[in-house]
Coordinates of C-alpha atoms in Angstrom, one line a residue:
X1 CA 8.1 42.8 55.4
X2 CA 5.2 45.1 53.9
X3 CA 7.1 45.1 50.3
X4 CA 7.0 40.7 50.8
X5 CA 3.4 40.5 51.6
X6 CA 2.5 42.9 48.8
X7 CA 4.7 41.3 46.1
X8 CA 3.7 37.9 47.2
X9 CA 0.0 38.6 47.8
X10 CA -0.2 39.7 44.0
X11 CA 1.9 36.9 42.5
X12 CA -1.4 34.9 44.3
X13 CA -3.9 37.4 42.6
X14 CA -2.7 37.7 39.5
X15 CA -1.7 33.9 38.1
X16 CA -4.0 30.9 38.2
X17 CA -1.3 29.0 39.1
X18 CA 1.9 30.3 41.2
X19 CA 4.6 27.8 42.2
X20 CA 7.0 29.5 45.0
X21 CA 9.9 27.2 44.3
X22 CA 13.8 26.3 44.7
X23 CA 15.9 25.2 41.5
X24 CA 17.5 22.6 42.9
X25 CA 14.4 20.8 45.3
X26 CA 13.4 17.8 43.7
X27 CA 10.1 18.4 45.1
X28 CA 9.8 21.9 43.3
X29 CA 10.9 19.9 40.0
X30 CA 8.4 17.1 40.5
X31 CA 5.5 20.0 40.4
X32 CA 6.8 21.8 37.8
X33 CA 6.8 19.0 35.8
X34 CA 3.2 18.2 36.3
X35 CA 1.7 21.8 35.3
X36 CA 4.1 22.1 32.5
X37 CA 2.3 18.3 30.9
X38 CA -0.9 20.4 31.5
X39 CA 0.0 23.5 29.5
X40 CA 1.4 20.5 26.6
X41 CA -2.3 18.7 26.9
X42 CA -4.1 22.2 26.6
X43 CA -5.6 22.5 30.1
X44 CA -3.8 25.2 30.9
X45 CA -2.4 28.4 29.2
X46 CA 1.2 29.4 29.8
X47 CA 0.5 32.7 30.5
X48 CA -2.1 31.7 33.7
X49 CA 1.5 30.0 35.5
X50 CA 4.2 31.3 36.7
X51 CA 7.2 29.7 38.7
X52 CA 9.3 32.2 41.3
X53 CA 12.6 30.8 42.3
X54 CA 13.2 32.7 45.7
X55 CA 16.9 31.0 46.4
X56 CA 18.5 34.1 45.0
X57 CA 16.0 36.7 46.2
X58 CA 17.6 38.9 48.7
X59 CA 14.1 38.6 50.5
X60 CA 13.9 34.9 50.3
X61 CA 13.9 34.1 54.1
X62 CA 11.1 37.4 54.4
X63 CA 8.9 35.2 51.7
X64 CA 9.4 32.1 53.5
X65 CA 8.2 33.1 56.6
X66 CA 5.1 35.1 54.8
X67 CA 4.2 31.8 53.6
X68 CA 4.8 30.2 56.2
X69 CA 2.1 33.3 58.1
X70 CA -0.5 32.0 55.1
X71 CA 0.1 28.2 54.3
X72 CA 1.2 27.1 57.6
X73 CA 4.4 25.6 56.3
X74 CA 7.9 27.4 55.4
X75 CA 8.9 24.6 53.0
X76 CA 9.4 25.0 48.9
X77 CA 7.6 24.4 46.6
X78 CA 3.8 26.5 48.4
X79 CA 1.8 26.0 45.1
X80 CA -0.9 28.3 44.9
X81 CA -3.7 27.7 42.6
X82 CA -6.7 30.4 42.3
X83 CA -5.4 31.7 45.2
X84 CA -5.2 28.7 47.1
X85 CA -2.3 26.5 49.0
X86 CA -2.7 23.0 47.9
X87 CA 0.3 22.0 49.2
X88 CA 3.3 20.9 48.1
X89 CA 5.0 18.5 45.2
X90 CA 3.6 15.0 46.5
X91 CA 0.6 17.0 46.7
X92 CA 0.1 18.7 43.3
X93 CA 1.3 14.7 41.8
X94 CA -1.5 13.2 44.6
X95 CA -3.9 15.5 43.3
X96 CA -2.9 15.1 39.6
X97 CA -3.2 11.5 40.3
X98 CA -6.9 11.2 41.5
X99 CA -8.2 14.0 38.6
X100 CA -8.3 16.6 41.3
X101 CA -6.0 19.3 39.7
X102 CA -8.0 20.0 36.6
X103 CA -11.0 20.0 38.7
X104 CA -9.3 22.4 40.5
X105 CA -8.2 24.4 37.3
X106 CA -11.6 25.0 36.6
X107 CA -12.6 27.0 38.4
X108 CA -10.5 29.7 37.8
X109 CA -12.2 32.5 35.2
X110 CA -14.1 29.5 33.5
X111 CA -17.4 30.6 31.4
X112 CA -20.7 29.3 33.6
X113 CA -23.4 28.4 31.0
X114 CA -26.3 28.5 33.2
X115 CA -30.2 27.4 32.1
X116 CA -32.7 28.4 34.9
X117 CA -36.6 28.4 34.4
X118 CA -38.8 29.7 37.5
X119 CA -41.4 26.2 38.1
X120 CA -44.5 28.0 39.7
X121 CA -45.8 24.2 40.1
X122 CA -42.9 22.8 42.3
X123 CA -44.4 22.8 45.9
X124 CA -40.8 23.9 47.2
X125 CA -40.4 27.1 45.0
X126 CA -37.1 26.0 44.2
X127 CA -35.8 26.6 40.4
X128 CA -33.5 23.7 39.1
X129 CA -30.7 25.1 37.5
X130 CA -28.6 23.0 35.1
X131 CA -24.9 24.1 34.3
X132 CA -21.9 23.2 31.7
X133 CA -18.1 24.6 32.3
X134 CA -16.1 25.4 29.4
X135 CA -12.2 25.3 29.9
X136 CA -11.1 29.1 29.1
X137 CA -7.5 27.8 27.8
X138 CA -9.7 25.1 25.2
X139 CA -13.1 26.3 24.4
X140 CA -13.8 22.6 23.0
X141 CA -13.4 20.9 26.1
X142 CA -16.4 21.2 27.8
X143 CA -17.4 19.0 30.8
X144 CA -21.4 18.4 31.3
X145 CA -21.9 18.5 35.6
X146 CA -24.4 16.0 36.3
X147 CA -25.4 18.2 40.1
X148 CA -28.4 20.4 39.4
X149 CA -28.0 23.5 41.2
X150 CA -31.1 24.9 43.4
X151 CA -32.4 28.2 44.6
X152 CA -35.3 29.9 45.3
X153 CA -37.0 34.0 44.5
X154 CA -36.4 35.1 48.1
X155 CA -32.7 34.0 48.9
X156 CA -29.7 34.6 46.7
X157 CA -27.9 31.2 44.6
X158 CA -25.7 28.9 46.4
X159 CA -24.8 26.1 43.6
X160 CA -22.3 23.9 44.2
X161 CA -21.8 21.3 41.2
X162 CA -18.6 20.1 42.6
X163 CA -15.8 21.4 40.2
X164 CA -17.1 24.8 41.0
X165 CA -19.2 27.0 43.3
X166 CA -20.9 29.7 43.5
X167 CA -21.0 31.3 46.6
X168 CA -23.7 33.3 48.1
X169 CA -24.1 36.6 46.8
X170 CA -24.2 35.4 43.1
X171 CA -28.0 35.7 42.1
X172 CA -29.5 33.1 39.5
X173 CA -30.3 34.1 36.3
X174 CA -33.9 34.4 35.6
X175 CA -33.7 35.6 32.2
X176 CA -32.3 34.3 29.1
X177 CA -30.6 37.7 27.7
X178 CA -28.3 38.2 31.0
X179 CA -25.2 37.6 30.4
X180 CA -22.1 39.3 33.0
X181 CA -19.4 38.5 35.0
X182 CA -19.3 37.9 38.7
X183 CA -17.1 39.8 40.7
X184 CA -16.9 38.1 43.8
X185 CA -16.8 34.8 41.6
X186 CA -14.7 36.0 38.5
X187 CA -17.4 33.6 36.9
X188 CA -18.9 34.4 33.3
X189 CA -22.5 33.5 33.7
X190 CA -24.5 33.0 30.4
X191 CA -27.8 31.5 29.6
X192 CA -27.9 28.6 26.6
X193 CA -31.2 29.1 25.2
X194 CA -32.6 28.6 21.6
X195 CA -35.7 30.4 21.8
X196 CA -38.3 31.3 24.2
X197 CA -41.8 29.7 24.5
X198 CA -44.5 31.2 26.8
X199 CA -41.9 33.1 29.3
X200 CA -39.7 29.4 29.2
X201 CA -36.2 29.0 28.1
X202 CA -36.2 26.3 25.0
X203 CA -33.1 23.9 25.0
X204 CA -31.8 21.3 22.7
X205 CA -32.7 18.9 25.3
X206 CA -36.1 20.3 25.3
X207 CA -36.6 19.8 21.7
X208 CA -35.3 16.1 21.3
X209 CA -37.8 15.1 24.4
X210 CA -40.3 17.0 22.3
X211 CA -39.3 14.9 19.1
X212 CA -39.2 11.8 20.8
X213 CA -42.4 12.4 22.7
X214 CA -44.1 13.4 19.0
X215 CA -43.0 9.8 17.7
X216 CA -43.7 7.6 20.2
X217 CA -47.2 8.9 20.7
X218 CA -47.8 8.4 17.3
X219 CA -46.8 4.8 17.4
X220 CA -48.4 4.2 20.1
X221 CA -52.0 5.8 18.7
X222 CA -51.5 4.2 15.1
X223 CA -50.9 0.6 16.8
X224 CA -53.6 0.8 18.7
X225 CA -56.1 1.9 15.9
X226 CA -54.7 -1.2 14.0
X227 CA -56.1 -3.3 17.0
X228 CA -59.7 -1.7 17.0
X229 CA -59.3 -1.7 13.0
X230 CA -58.7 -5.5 13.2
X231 CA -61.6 -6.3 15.9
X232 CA -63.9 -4.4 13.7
X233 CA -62.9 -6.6 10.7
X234 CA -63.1 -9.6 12.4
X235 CA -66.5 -9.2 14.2
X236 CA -67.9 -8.4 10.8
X237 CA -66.5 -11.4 8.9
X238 CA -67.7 -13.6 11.7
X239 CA -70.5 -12.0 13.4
X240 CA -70.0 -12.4 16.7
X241 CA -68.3 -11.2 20.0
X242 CA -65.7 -13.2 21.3
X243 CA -64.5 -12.1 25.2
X244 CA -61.0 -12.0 23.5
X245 CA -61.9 -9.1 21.2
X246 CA -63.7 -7.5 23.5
X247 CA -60.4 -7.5 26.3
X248 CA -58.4 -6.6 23.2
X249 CA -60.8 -3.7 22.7
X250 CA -61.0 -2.3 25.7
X251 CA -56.9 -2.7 25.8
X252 CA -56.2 -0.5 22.8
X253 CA -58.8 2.3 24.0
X254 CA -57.2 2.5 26.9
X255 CA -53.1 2.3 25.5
X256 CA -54.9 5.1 23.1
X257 CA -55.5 7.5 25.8
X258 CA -52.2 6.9 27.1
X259 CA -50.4 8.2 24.1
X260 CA -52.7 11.0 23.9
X261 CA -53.0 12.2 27.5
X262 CA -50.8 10.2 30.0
X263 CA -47.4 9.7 28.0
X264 CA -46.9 13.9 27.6
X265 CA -47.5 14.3 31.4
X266 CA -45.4 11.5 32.5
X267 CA -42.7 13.2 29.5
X268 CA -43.2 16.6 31.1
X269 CA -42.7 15.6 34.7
X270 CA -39.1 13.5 33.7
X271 CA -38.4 17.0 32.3
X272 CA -39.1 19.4 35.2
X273 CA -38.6 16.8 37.5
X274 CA -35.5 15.5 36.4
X275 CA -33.3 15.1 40.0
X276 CA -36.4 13.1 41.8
X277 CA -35.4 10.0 42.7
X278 CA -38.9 9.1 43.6
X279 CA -40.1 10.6 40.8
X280 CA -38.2 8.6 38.2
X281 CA -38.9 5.1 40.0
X282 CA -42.5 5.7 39.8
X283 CA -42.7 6.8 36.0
X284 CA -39.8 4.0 35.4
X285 CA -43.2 1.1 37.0
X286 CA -45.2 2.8 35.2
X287 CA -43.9 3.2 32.1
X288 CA -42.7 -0.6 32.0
X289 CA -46.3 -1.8 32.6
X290 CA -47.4 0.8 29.7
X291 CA -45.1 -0.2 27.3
X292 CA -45.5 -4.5 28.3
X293 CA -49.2 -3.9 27.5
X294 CA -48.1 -2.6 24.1
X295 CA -45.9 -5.2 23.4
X296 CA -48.7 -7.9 24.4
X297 CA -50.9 -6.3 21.5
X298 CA -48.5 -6.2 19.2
X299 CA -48.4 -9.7 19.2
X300 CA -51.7 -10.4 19.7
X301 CA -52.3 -7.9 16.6
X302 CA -50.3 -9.3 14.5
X303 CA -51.2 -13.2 14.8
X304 CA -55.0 -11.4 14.7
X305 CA -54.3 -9.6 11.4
X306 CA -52.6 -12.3 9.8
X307 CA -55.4 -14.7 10.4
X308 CA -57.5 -12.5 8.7
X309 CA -55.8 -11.6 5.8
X310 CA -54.5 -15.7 5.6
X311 CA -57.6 -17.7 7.1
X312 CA -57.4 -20.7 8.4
X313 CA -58.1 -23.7 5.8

């Protein structure tokens, strides 16, 4: 019984996928058929699946009953993958079915890109963590993970982003040059970064907000300078004051601030904030009262600067 548990304890270890099967159960077919479409599509390599037909193995009844000892149930196919029962056939085509399997695939030696910067200004002390998996079998698959990690200085990670997880005893990288493998995890952890910036990590996400963030305050500054530009005009063509170009004044001074000062904080919290519910409803209000003020002016600019430059006759 020792020689069983040993040889079918490292079958578990060593494969991603182990299929303890019959050649004539339908049921071990029906699986078989399912990984062996995955291996065509790329998702997983031929050499992380193995299939052990047991019928003809002196020790078949001895594995039977092991598995039976692990999974609960002495029946064929047990298909094992990372280690794991999942079941049987109709539960390797259930889970095939619903997405489940690759999911499950996944998280088996896959390469952990992990971006981390420490927030001093978050009142919880927590550091969002955003992660991407890459399939090991197809480097060009790579699956983005909408669930932001959290953890904090004192206390070790505990990330779950629901295709994989990292269990406790896997600290967070705080720095963008670490780069190992887990061993409890078997996870490759790596930090994304293209360049550093006052202690930060600098993404690609970074510098498109930064871009964006550039132009639209630009836009917003320039428009605005053509409204006080055209009040100025106007007043000294006609002499005098009107309420109307005094509100429109006081309008554009204000919407000018806002590209200068408020519209980077407001850009800067989306960015840190990024998983705040609360936070994103209150910059969406505000934003959509900054940006209907703007589009007031711009009408009201441009009928103003076209009845200057084509007067009324």
């Amino acid at each position: 019984m020792a020689h069983v548990k040993t040889l079918v304890d490292s079958k578990i270890a060593d494969k991603k996928v182990i299929i303890f099967s019959k050649s004539y159960c339908p049921f071990c077919t029906k699986a078989k058929h399912v990984f062996l479409r995955l291996i065509e599509e790329g998702k997983l390599s031929s050499d992380d699946y193995e299939v052990m037909e047991i019928e003809n193995n002196p020790d078949c009844d001895a594995i039977q009953n092991y598995l039976q000892t692990v999974t609960g149930a002495r029946s064929v196919p047990r298909v094992f993958i990372n280690g794991k029962c999942i079941g049987g056939g109709d539960d390797v085509v259930a889970a095939d079915k619903a997405g489940e399997l690759v999911k499950k695939l996944l998280s088996y030696n896959s390469v952990v890109y992990v971006h981390s910067r420490p927030q001093n200004s978050v009142q919880s002390g927590l550091i969002m963590t955003t992660i991407m998996i890459t399939l090991p079998a197809q480097p060009s698959l790579r699956l983005q993970v909408e669930t932001v990690g959290v953890s904090s200085h004192q206390q070790e990670a505990q990330m779950s982003c629901g295709l994989i997880t990292l269990a406790p005893g896997t600290p967070v990288p705080y720095d963008s040059s670490l780069s190992h493998t887990s061993s409890k995890s078997g996870l490759t952890v790596m930090s994304v970064v293209y360049g550093g910036f006052n202690g930060y990590d600098v993404t690609s996400c970074d510098i498109i907000i930064s871009i964006i963030q550039v132009v639209m305050a630009g836009w917003i500054i320039g428009l605005n300078s053509l409204v006080l530009d055209t009040l100025i005009r106007l007043n000294g063509r006609n002499g005098s004051r009107d309420p109307t170009d005094v509100l429109l004044a006081s309008l554009s001074i204000t919407d000018i601030l806002s590209g200068v000062f408020i519209l980077h904080t407001c850009i800067y919290s989306l960015s840190k904030y990024q998983n705040t519910t609360e936070c994103l409803v209150r910059m969406a209000v505000f934003h959509g009262a900054l940006y209907s003020s703007i589009f007031h002016l711009i009408i009201l600019t441009s009928d103003r600067y076209i009845k200057i430059l084509f007067p009324y006759r």
